[in-house]
Amino acid sequence: MNNLHHEIVMLLVQRKTSYANPMNSQQIGAALKVTPSYVRGQLAILVRKKLVEVRRGNGGGYYAGKGCGQKMMMNNMEQPLDKLGCTMEEMLEYLQLLEDGCKKIPAEFYTGKEIQAIESLLQIMEGLHGYQKLIKSAAVLLNIDASAALGEG
């Protein structure tokens, strides 16, 4: 989902749109400062994804789809995972491996310098399938730079 899709859905949620109270593409375009014709194209995509529903006919328009909040939340969670190049299932698997590995790391892991922490984690988890994704995941979660430990720039 791109930024405009997110903005459209958030607008529909914030305005408490419903079947009885939809917004048309002109209203959405004006609120987001985008042409109505472009908005209609983006709305068609959102309708296919079931994030937005449409009411046809006189007084019709678009409104937030059922469960769109949950879908938006899942999408927001998956975007950072896309940057890591792994799926939600892989992340859960890696997080379990990370948790198991961290149990073996001495207390210095939590007080030492960032790179030493990652190097310790890397030593413990060497040989694990996909350990580089695991290290990158850990670095994102711990908000630290793992590039040196992974030999990246």
Short mmCIF file of C-alpha atoms in Angstrom, two decimals:
data_model
loop_
_atom_site.label_atom_id
_atom_site.label_comp_id
_atom_site.label_asym_id
_atom_site.label_seq_id
_atom_site.Cartn_x
_atom_site.Cartn_y
_atom_site.Cartn_z
CA MET A 1 0.00 0.00 0.00
CA ASN A 2 1.44 3.36 -0.97
CA ASN A 3 1.21 6.62 0.98
CA LEU A 4 -1.82 7.89 -0.93
CA HIS A 5 -3.71 4.66 -0.24
CA HIS A 6 -2.89 5.05 3.43
CA GLU A 7 -4.01 8.69 3.41
CA ILE A 8 -7.29 7.84 1.68
CA VAL A 9 -8.15 5.07 4.13
CA MET A 10 -7.15 7.20 7.12
CA LEU A 11 -9.32 10.06 5.83
CA LEU A 12 -12.31 7.74 5.46
CA VAL A 13 -11.74 6.35 8.97
CA GLN A 14 -11.22 9.79 10.54
CA ARG A 15 -14.33 11.22 8.90
CA LYS A 16 -16.30 8.23 10.22
CA THR A 17 -17.62 7.38 6.80
CA SER A 18 -20.21 4.63 6.48
CA TYR A 19 -22.74 3.30 4.00
CA ALA A 20 -25.09 6.08 5.15
CA ASN A 21 -22.34 8.72 5.14
CA PRO A 22 -19.88 8.11 2.26
CA MET A 23 -17.43 10.56 0.67
CA ASN A 24 -17.23 11.00 -3.09
CA SER A 25 -13.98 11.22 -5.06
CA GLN A 26 -14.27 15.01 -5.37
CA GLN A 27 -14.44 15.40 -1.58
CA ILE A 28 -11.55 13.00 -1.05
CA GLY A 29 -9.48 14.69 -3.76
CA ALA A 30 -10.11 18.14 -2.29
CA ALA A 31 -9.18 16.98 1.22
CA LEU A 32 -5.94 15.37 0.00
CA LYS A 33 -5.16 17.96 -2.73
CA VAL A 34 -5.22 15.31 -5.48
CA THR A 35 -7.29 15.28 -8.68
CA PRO A 36 -10.59 13.38 -8.39
CA SER A 37 -9.81 11.24 -11.45
CA TYR A 38 -6.53 10.03 -9.89
CA VAL A 39 -8.34 9.42 -6.58
CA ARG A 40 -10.93 7.26 -8.39
CA GLY A 41 -8.17 5.06 -9.80
CA GLN A 42 -6.61 4.64 -6.38
CA LEU A 43 -10.01 3.98 -4.80
CA ALA A 44 -10.61 1.16 -7.31
CA ILE A 45 -7.44 -0.51 -6.04
CA LEU A 46 -8.53 -0.06 -2.43
CA VAL A 47 -11.98 -1.49 -3.22
CA ARG A 48 -10.33 -4.59 -4.74
CA LYS A 49 -8.23 -4.95 -1.57
CA LYS A 50 -11.45 -4.62 0.48
CA LEU A 51 -10.04 -1.69 2.44
CA VAL A 52 -12.71 0.62 1.02
CA GLU A 53 -16.33 -0.08 0.08
CA VAL A 54 -18.43 1.77 -2.45
CA ARG A 55 -22.07 2.83 -2.45
CA ARG A 56 -23.36 3.29 -5.97
CA GLY A 57 -26.08 5.65 -7.14
CA ASN A 58 -27.36 9.04 -6.06
CA GLY A 59 -25.66 10.16 -2.85
CA GLY A 60 -23.11 7.39 -3.22
CA GLY A 61 -19.43 7.43 -2.52
CA TYR A 62 -16.74 5.57 -0.66
CA TYR A 63 -16.41 4.55 2.96
CA ALA A 64 -13.98 2.59 5.12
CA GLY A 65 -14.41 -1.14 4.66
CA LYS A 66 -15.13 -3.57 7.45
CA GLY A 67 -11.91 -4.59 9.16
CA CYS A 68 -9.82 -1.99 7.33
CA GLY A 69 -8.23 -0.88 10.62
CA GLN A 70 -6.86 -4.35 11.25
CA LYS A 71 -5.68 -4.67 7.64
CA MET A 72 -3.96 -1.28 7.88
CA MET A 73 -2.22 -2.32 11.08
CA MET A 74 -0.98 -5.56 9.49
CA ASN A 75 0.22 -3.64 6.45
CA ASN A 76 2.10 -1.16 8.64
CA MET A 77 3.78 -4.07 10.40
CA GLU A 78 4.76 -5.71 7.13
CA GLN A 79 6.35 -2.64 5.54
CA PRO A 80 9.51 -2.73 7.71
CA LEU A 81 9.73 -6.49 7.05
CA ASP A 82 9.77 -5.80 3.31
CA LYS A 83 12.94 -3.75 3.83
CA LEU A 84 14.54 -6.75 5.55
CA GLY A 85 13.46 -9.09 2.77
CA CYS A 86 11.55 -11.54 4.94
CA THR A 87 7.95 -12.55 5.58
CA MET A 88 6.01 -12.27 8.83
CA GLU A 89 6.37 -16.04 9.34
CA GLU A 90 10.15 -15.85 8.86
CA MET A 91 10.33 -12.93 11.29
CA LEU A 92 8.47 -14.91 13.94
CA GLU A 93 10.82 -17.86 13.40
CA TYR A 94 13.87 -15.59 13.58
CA LEU A 95 12.55 -13.85 16.68
CA GLN A 96 12.21 -17.22 18.42
CA LEU A 97 15.80 -18.06 17.43
CA LEU A 98 16.88 -14.62 18.62
CA GLU A 99 15.16 -15.08 21.96
CA ASP A 100 16.77 -18.49 22.43
CA GLY A 101 20.16 -17.06 21.46
CA CYS A 102 19.86 -14.07 23.77
CA LYS A 103 19.27 -16.38 26.72
CA LYS A 104 22.82 -17.65 26.18
CA ILE A 105 24.44 -14.22 25.98
CA PRO A 106 26.06 -12.90 29.18
CA ALA A 107 24.82 -9.75 30.86
CA GLU A 108 27.49 -7.69 29.06
CA PHE A 109 25.29 -7.94 25.98
CA TYR A 110 22.90 -5.50 27.56
CA THR A 111 25.55 -3.05 28.78
CA GLY A 112 28.33 -3.31 26.20
CA LYS A 113 28.85 -1.32 23.06
CA GLU A 114 26.36 -1.88 20.26
CA ILE A 115 28.71 -3.63 17.88
CA GLN A 116 30.02 -6.00 20.55
CA ALA A 117 26.46 -7.04 21.28
CA ILE A 118 25.80 -7.88 17.67
CA GLU A 119 29.15 -9.70 17.31
CA SER A 120 28.32 -11.83 20.36
CA LEU A 121 24.93 -12.63 18.91
CA LEU A 122 26.50 -13.45 15.56
CA GLN A 123 29.01 -15.85 17.17
CA ILE A 124 26.27 -17.71 19.02
CA MET A 125 24.03 -17.98 16.00
CA GLU A 126 26.61 -18.76 13.31
CA GLY A 127 25.49 -21.63 11.18
CA LEU A 128 21.79 -20.96 11.63
CA HIS A 129 19.85 -20.84 8.38
CA GLY A 130 19.28 -17.21 7.47
CA TYR A 131 21.34 -15.81 10.33
CA GLN A 132 22.00 -12.58 8.42
CA LYS A 133 18.25 -11.90 8.24
CA LEU A 134 18.09 -12.73 11.94
CA ILE A 135 20.87 -10.27 12.75
CA LYS A 136 19.23 -7.58 10.63
CA SER A 137 15.92 -8.26 12.38
CA ALA A 138 17.59 -8.01 15.78
CA ALA A 139 19.31 -4.77 14.77
CA VAL A 140 15.99 -3.24 13.70
CA LEU A 141 14.27 -4.37 16.90
CA LEU A 142 17.13 -3.19 19.12
CA ASN A 143 17.58 0.00 17.07
CA ILE A 144 21.30 -0.55 16.53
CA ASP A 145 23.63 -0.53 13.53
CA ALA A 146 24.60 -4.07 12.52
CA SER A 147 26.38 -3.21 9.28
CA ALA A 148 29.90 -3.71 10.71
CA ALA A 149 29.01 -7.07 12.28
CA LEU A 150 27.59 -8.23 8.96
CA GLY A 151 30.54 -6.91 6.97
CA GLU A 152 28.37 -4.36 5.16
CA GLY A 153 30.10 -1.06 4.45
#
